[in-house]
Short mmCIF file of C-alpha atoms and ligand atoms in Angstrom, two decimals:
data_model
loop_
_atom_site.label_atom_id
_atom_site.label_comp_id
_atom_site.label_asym_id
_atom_site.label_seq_id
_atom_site.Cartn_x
_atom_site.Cartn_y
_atom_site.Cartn_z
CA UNK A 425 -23.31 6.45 12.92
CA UNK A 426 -24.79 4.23 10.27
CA UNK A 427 -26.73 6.66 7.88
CA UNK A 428 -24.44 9.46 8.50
CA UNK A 429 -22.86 11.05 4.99
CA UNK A 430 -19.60 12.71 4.69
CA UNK A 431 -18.04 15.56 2.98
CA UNK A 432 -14.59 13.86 1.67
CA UNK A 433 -11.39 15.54 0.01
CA UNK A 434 -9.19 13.51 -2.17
CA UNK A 435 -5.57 15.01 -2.20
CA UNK A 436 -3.41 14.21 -5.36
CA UNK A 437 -6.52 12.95 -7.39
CA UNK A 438 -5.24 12.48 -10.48
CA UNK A 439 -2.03 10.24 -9.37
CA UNK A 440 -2.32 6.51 -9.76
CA UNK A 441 -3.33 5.94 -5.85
CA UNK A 442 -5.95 9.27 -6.43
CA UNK A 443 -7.52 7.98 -9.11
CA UNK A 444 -7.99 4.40 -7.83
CA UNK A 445 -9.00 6.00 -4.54
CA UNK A 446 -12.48 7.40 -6.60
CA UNK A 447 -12.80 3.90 -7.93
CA UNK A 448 -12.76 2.42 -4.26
CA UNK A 449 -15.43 4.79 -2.94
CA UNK A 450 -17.86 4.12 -5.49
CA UNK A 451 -17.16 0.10 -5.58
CA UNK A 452 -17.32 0.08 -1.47
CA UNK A 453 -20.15 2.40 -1.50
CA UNK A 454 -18.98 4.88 0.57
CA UNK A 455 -21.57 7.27 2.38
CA UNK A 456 -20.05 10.65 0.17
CA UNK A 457 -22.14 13.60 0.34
CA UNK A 458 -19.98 16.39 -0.96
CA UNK A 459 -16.72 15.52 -2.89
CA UNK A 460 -14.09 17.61 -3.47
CA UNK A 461 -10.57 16.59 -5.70
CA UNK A 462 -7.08 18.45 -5.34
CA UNK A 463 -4.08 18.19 -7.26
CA UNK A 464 -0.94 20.22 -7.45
CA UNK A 465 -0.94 23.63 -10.14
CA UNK A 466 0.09 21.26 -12.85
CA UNK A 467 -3.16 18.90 -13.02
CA UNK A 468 -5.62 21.21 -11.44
CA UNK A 469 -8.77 22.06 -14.05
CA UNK A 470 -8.45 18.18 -15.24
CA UNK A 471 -12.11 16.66 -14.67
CA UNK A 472 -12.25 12.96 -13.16
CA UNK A 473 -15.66 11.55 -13.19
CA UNK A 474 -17.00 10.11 -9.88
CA UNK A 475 -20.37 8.67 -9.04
CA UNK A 476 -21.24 9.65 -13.29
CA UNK A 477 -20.74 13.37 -12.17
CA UNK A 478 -18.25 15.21 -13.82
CA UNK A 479 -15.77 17.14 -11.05
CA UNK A 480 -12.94 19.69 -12.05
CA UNK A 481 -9.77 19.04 -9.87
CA UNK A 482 -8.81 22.50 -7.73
CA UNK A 483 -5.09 23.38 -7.05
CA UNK A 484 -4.48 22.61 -3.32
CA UNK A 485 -4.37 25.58 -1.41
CA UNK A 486 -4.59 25.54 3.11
CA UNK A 487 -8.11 26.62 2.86
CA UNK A 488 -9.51 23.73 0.75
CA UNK A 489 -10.20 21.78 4.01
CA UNK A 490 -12.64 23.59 5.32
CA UNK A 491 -16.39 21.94 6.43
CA UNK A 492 -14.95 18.52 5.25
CA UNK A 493 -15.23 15.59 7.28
CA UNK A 494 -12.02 13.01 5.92
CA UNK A 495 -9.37 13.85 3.77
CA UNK A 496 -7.95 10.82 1.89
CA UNK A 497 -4.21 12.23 0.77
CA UNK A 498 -1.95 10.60 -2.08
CA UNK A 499 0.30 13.66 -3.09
CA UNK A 500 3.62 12.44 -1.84
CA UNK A 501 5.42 13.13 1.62
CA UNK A 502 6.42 16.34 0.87
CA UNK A 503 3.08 17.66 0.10
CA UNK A 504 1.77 15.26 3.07
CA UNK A 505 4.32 17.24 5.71
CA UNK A 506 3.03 20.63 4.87
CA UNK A 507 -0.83 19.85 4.29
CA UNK A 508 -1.79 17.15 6.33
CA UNK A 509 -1.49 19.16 9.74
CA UNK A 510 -3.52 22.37 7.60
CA UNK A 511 -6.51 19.82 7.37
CA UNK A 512 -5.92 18.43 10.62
CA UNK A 513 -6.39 21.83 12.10
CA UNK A 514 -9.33 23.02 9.98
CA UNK A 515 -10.99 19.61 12.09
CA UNK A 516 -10.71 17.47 8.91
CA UNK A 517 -9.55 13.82 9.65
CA UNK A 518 -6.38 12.69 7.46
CA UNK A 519 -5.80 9.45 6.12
CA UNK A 520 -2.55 9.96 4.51
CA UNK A 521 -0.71 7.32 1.84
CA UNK A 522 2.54 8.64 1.80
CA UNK A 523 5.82 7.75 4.26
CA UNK A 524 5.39 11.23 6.09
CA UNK A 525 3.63 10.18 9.41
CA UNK A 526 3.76 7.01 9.45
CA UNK A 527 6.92 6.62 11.84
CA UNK A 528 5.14 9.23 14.29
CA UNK A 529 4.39 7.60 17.56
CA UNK A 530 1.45 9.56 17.84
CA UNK A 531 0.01 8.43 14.54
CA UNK A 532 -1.63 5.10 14.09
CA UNK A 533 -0.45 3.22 11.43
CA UNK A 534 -3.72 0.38 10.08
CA UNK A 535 -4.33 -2.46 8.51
CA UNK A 536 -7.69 -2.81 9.35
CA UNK A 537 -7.44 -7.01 8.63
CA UNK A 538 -4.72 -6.42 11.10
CA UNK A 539 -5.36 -3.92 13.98
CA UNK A 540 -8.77 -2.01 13.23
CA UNK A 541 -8.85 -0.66 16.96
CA UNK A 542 -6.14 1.53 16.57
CA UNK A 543 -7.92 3.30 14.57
CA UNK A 544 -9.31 5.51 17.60
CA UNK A 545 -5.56 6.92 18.26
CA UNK A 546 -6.58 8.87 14.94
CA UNK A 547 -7.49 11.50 17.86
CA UNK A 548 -3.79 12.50 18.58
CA UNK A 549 -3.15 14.55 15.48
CA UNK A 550 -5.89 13.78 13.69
CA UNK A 551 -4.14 12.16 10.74
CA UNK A 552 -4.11 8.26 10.32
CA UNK A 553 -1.22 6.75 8.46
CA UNK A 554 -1.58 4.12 5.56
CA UNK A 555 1.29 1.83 5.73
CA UNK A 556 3.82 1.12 2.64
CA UNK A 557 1.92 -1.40 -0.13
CA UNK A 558 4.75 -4.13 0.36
CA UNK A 559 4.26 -4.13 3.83
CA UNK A 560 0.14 -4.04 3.58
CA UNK A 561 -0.08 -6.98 1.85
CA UNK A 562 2.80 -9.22 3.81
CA UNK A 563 0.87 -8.20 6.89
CA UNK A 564 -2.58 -9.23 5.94
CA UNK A 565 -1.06 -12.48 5.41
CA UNK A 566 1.25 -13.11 7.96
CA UNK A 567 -1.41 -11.66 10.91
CA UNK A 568 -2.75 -15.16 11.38
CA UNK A 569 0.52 -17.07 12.04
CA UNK A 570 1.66 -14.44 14.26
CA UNK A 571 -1.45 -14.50 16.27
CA UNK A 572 -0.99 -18.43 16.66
CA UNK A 573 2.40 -18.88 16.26
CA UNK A 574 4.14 -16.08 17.12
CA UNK A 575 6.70 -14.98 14.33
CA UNK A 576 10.31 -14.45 15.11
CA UNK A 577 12.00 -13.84 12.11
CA UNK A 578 11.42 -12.55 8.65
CA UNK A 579 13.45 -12.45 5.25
CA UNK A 580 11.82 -10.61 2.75
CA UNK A 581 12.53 -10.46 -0.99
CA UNK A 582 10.05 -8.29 -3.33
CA UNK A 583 9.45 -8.06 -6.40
CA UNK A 584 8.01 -4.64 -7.49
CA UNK A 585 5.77 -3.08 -9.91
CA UNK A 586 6.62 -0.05 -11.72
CA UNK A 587 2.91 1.39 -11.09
CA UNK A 588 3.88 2.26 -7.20
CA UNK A 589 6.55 4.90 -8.52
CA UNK A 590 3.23 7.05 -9.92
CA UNK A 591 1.78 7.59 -13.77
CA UNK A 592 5.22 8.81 -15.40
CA UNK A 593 7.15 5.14 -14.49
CA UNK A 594 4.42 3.15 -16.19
CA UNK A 595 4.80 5.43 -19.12
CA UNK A 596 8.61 4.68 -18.74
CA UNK A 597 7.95 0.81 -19.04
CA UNK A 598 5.78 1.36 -21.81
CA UNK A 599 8.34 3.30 -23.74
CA UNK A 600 11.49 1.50 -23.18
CA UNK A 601 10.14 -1.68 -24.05
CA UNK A 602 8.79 -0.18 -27.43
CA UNK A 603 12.33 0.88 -28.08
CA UNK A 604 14.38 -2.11 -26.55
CA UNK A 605 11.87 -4.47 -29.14
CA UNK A 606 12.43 -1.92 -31.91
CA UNK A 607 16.19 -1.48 -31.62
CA UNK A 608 16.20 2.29 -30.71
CA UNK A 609 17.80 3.99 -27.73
CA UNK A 610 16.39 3.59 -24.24
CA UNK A 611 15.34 6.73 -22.54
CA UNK A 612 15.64 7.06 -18.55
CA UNK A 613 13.45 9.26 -16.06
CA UNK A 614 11.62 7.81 -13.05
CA UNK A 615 14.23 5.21 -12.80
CA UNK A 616 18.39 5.74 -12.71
CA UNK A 617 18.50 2.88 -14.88
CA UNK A 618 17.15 1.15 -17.42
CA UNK A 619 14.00 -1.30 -15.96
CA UNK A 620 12.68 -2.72 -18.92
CA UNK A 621 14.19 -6.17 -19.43
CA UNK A 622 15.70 -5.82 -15.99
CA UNK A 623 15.53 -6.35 -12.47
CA UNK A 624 16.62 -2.91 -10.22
CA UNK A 625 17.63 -4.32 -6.07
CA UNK A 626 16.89 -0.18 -5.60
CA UNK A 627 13.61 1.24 -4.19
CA UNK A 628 13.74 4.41 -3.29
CA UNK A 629 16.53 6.10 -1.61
CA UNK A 630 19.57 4.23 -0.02
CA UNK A 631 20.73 4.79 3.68
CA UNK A 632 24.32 4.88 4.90
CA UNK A 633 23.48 1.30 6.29
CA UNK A 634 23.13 0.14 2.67
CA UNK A 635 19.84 -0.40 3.04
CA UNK A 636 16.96 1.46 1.00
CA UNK A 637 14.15 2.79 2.34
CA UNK A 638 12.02 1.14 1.27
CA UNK A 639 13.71 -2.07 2.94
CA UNK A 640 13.82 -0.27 6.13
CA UNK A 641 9.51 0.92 6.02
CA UNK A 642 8.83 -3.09 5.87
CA UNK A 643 11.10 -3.84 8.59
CA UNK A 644 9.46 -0.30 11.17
CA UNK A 645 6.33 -0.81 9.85
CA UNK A 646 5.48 -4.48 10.31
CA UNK A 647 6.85 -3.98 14.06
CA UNK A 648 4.69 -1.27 14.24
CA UNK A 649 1.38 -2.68 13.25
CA UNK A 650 1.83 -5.86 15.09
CA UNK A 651 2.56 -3.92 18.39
CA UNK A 652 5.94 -6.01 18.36
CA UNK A 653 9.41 -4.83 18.33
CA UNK A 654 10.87 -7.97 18.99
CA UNK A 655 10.25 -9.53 15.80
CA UNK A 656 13.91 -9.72 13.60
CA UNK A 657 13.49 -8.40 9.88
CA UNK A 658 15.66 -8.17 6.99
CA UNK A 659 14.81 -7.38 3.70
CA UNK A 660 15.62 -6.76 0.00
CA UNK A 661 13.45 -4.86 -2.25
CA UNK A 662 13.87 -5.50 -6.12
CA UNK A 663 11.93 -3.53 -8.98
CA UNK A 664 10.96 -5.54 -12.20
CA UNK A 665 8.99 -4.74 -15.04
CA UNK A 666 5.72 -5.57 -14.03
CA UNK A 667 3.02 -2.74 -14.75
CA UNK A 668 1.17 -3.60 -11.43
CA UNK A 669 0.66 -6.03 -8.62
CA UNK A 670 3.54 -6.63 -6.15
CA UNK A 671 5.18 -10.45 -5.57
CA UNK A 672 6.90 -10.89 -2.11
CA UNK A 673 8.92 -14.55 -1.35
CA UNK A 674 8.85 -14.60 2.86
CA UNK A 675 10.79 -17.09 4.62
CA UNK A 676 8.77 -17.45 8.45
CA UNK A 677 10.59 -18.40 11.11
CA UNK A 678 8.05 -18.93 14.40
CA UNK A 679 8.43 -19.40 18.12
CA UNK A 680 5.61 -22.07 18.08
CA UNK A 681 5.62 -25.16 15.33
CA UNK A 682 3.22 -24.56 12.19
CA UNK A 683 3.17 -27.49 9.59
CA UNK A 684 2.51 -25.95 5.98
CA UNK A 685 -0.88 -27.80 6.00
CA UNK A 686 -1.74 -25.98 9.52
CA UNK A 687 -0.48 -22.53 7.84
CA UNK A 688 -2.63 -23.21 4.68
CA UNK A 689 -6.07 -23.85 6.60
CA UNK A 690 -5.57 -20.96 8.39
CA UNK A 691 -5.11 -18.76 6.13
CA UNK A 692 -7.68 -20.22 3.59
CA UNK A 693 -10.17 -18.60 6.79
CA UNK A 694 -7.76 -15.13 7.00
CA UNK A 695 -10.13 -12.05 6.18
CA UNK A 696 -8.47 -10.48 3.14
CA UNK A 697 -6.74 -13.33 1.96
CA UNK A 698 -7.16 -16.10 -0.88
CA UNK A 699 -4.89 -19.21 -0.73
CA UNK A 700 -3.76 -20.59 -4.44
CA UNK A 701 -1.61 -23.67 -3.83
CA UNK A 702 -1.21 -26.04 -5.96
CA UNK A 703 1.86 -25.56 -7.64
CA UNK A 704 1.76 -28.86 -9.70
CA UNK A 705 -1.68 -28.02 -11.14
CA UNK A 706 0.06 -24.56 -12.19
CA UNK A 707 -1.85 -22.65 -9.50
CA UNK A 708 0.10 -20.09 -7.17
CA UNK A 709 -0.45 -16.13 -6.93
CA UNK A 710 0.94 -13.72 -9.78
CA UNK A 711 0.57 -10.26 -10.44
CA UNK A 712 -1.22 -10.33 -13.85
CA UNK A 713 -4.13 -12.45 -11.71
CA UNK A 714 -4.35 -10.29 -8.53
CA UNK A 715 -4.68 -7.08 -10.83
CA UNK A 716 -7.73 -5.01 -10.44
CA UNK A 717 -8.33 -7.15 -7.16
CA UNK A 718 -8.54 -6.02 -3.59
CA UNK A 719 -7.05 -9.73 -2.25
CA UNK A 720 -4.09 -10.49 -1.22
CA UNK A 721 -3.00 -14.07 -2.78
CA UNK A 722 -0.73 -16.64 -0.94
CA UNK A 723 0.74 -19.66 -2.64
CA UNK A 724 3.89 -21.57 -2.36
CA UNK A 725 3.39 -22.66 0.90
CA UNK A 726 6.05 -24.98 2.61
CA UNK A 727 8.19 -25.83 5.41
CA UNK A 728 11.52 -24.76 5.52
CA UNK A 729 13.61 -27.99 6.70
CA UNK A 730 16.76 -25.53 7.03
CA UNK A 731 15.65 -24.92 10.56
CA UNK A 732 13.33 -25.54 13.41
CA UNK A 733 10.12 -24.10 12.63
CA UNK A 734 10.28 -22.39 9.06
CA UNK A 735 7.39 -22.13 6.88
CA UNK A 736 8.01 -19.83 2.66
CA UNK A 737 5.38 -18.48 1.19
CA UNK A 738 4.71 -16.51 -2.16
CA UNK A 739 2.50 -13.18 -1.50
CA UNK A 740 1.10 -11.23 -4.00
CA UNK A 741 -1.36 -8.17 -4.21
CA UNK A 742 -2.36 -5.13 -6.52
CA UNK A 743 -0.33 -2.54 -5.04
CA UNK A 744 -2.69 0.27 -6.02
CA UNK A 745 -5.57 -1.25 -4.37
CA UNK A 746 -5.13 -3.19 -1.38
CA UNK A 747 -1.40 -2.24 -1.04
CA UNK A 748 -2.84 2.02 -1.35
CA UNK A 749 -6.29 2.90 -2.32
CA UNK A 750 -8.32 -0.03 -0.80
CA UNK A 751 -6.80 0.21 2.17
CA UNK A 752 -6.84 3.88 2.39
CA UNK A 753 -10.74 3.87 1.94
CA UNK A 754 -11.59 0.89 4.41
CA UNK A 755 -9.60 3.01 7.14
CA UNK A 756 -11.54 5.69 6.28
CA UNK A 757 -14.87 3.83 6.60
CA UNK A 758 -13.85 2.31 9.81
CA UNK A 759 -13.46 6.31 10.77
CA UNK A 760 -16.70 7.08 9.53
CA UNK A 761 -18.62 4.28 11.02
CA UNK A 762 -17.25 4.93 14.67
CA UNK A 763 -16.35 8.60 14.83
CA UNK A 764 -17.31 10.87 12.71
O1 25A B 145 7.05 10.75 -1.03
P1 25A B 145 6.34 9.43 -0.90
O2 25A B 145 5.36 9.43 0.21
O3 25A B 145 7.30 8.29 -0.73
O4 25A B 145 5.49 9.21 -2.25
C1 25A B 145 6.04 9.31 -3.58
C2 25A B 145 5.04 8.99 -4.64
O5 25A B 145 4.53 7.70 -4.35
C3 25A B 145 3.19 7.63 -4.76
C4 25A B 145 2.67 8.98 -5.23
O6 25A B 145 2.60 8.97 -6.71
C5 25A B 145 3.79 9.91 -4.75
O7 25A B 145 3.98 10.94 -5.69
N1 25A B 145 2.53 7.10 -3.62
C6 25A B 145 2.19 7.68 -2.45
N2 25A B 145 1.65 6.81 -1.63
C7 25A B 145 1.66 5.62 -2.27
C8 25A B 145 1.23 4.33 -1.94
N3 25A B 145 0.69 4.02 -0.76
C9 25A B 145 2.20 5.83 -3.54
N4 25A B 145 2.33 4.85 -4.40
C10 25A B 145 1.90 3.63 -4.05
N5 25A B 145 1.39 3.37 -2.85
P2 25A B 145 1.20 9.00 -7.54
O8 25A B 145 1.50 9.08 -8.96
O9 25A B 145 0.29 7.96 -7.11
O10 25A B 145 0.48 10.34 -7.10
C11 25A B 145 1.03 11.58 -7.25
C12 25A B 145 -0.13 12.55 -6.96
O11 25A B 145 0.36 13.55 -6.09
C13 25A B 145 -0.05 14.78 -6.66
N6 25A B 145 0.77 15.87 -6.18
C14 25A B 145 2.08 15.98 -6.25
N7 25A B 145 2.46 17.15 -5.69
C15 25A B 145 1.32 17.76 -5.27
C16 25A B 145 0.24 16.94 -5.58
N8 25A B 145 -1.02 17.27 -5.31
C17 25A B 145 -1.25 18.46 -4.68
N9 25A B 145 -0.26 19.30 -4.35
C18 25A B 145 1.01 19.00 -4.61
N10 25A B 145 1.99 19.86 -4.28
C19 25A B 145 0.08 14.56 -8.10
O12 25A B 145 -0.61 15.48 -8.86
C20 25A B 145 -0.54 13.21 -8.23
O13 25A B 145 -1.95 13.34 -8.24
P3 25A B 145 0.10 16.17 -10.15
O14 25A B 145 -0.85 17.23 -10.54
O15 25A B 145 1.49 16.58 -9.80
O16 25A B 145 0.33 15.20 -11.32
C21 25A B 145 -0.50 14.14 -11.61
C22 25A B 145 -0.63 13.94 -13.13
O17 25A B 145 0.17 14.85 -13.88
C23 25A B 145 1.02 14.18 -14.79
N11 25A B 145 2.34 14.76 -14.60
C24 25A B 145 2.99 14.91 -13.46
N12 25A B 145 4.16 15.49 -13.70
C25 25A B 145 4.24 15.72 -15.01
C26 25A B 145 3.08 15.25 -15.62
N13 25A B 145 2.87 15.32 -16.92
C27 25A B 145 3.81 15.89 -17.69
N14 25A B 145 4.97 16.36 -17.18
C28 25A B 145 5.21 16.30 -15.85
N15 25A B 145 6.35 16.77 -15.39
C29 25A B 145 0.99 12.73 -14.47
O18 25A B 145 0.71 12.01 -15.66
C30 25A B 145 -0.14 12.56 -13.49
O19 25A B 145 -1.23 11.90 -14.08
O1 L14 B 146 4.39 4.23 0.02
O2 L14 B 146 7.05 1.94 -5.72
O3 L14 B 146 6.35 4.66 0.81
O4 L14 B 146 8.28 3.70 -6.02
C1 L14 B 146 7.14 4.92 -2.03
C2 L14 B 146 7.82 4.28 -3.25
C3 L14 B 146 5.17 3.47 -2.38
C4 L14 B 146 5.84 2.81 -3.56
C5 L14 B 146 5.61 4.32 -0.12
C6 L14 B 146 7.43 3.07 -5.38
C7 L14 B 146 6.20 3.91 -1.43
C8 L14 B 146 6.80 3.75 -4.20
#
């Protein structure tokens, strides 16, 4: 229903997703009629402004739920596992950031560039999963060769911002590069090591396979979304010290011939996607330049003569906005427009 409003929780406001998840509503001027913003004991009574209106953040407690419409949640799996199903139950829709549901066979997992209709599985369990933010943005990108030339294969490298590990590991950045450049001690937190200065192959936790999880959420997830378990993925997942905006280098390897031009055109017409590539004119996609952006940015484009039918690409997005919040917020309008 077109003119409809909707009575919307935010869970985790005051994180880095929660926060930009405010931002989104107002820029994609979403149909809100009553807000309401949750954070755990430790940030509740903080006020975050939204719409110009001052709003005092409540500690999250099972009844907060109640008479809303769509709760958009960024508070961490933990806190996803024991709330989402409370709002679920108390008949308020989830859309849910965090790794907790998204494996569930019964909850859809969207990219709304990518597959918008599965949106309506949302009636399962009530709770709609928002993928991982390397895996959003590789997606978005890589929807249009699959649809024409059906990928195969996938190697993945990423290079990671600290801003997806929450507030406290862009303060760590911050700090450890003040005392790296002024010769003192370097304290560690978020991070088992030092990531100023440094590159970490370590993204959340490692698996017996040697694999991290992370590694693992962009091989299940991208099978997921594109409805294809067939497809073979590998990846590595690196943290650097970049504040914000993920980098991803994909090497393609399709059932169908693409040329690079081909894969270029196509994607210069992708929804969601802006092509910068021309390398020699010092124009390809990087993180400072897709900051504060909901676009995902491909560059680099070329074949890879090592086999048959191999195309690289560089991807890069904000991973706050299109790779969390954005997303999170188009799902829910999607959800707003056709159900509730
Ligand atoms: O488990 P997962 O799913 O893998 O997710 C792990 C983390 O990834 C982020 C998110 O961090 C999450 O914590 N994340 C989730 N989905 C993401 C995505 N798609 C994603 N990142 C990128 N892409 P975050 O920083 O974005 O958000 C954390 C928010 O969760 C709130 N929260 C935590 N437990 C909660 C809860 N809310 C309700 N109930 C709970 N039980 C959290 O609120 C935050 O809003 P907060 O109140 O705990 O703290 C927020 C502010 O408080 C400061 N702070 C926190 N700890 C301390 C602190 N200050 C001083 N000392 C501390 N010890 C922070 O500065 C922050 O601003
Ligand atoms: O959404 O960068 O599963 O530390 C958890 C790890 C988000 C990024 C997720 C990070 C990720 C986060």
């Amino acid at each position: 229903m077109a003119d409809k409003t909707i009575d919307v929780v935010v869970a985790g406001a005051t994180g880095a997703v929660g926060r930009q998840i405010l931002t989104c509503l107002e820029e994609q001027k979403f149909p809100v009629n009553n807000i309401r913003l949750l954070s755990s004991s430790r940030s509740a009574g903080t006020e975050l402004t939204f719409n110009g209106q001052r709003i005092t953040v409540e500690k999250m407690e099972k009844d907060s739920f109640k008479g809303y419409d769509l709760a958009l949640f960024s508070a961490g799996g933990n806190t996803s596992k024991e709330f989402a199903p409370v709002a679920a139950e108390a008949g308020c829709v989830v859309v849910d950031n965090s790794s907790a549901w998204r494996m569930d066979p019964e909850v859809p997992l969207v990219v709304p560039e990518v597959n918008p209709d599965a949106v309506a599985e949302y009636r399962n369990k009530n709770i709609i999963a928002n993928p991982n933010c390397s895996t959003i943005q590789m997606v978005v990108a890589l929807n249009p060769l699959h649809s024409e030339f059906r990928i195969k294969r996938l190697v993945i490298s990423t290079y990671q911002a600290v801003s997806g590990s929450g507030v406290k590991a862009v303060e760590e950045l911050h700090e450890q590069t003040k005392s790296c450049l002024e010769g003192r001690p370097v304290e560690t937190g978020v991070y088992p090591h030092q990531i100023a200065f440094n590159a970490l192959p370590h993204i959340d936790a490692f698996l017996d396979t040697g694999y991290s999880k992370e590694e693992m959420k962009m091989v299940n997830e991208t099978r997921k979304i594109f409805g294809d378990h067939s497809i073979g993925i590998t990846a590595t997942t690196v943290r650097i010290p970049v504040f914000n905006g993920h980098s991803e280098s994909v090497n393609i390897e399709t059932e169908r011939h693409a040329s690079a031009e081909t894969v270029r055109e196509l994607l210069q017409n992708a929804p969601g996607v802006e092509v910068l590539d021309d390398p020699a004119g010092g124009v390809y996609p990087m993180a400072i330049y897709a900051q504060g952006k909901d676009t995902t940015f491909v560059g680099r484009i070329r074949q890879d003569d090592s086999i048959e039918n191999g195309i690289n690409m560089w991807i890069v997005s904000d991973n706050i906005r299109k790779g969390a919040a954005t997303n999170t917020v188009q799902i829910g309008r999607l959800l707003a427009d056709q159900y509730l």
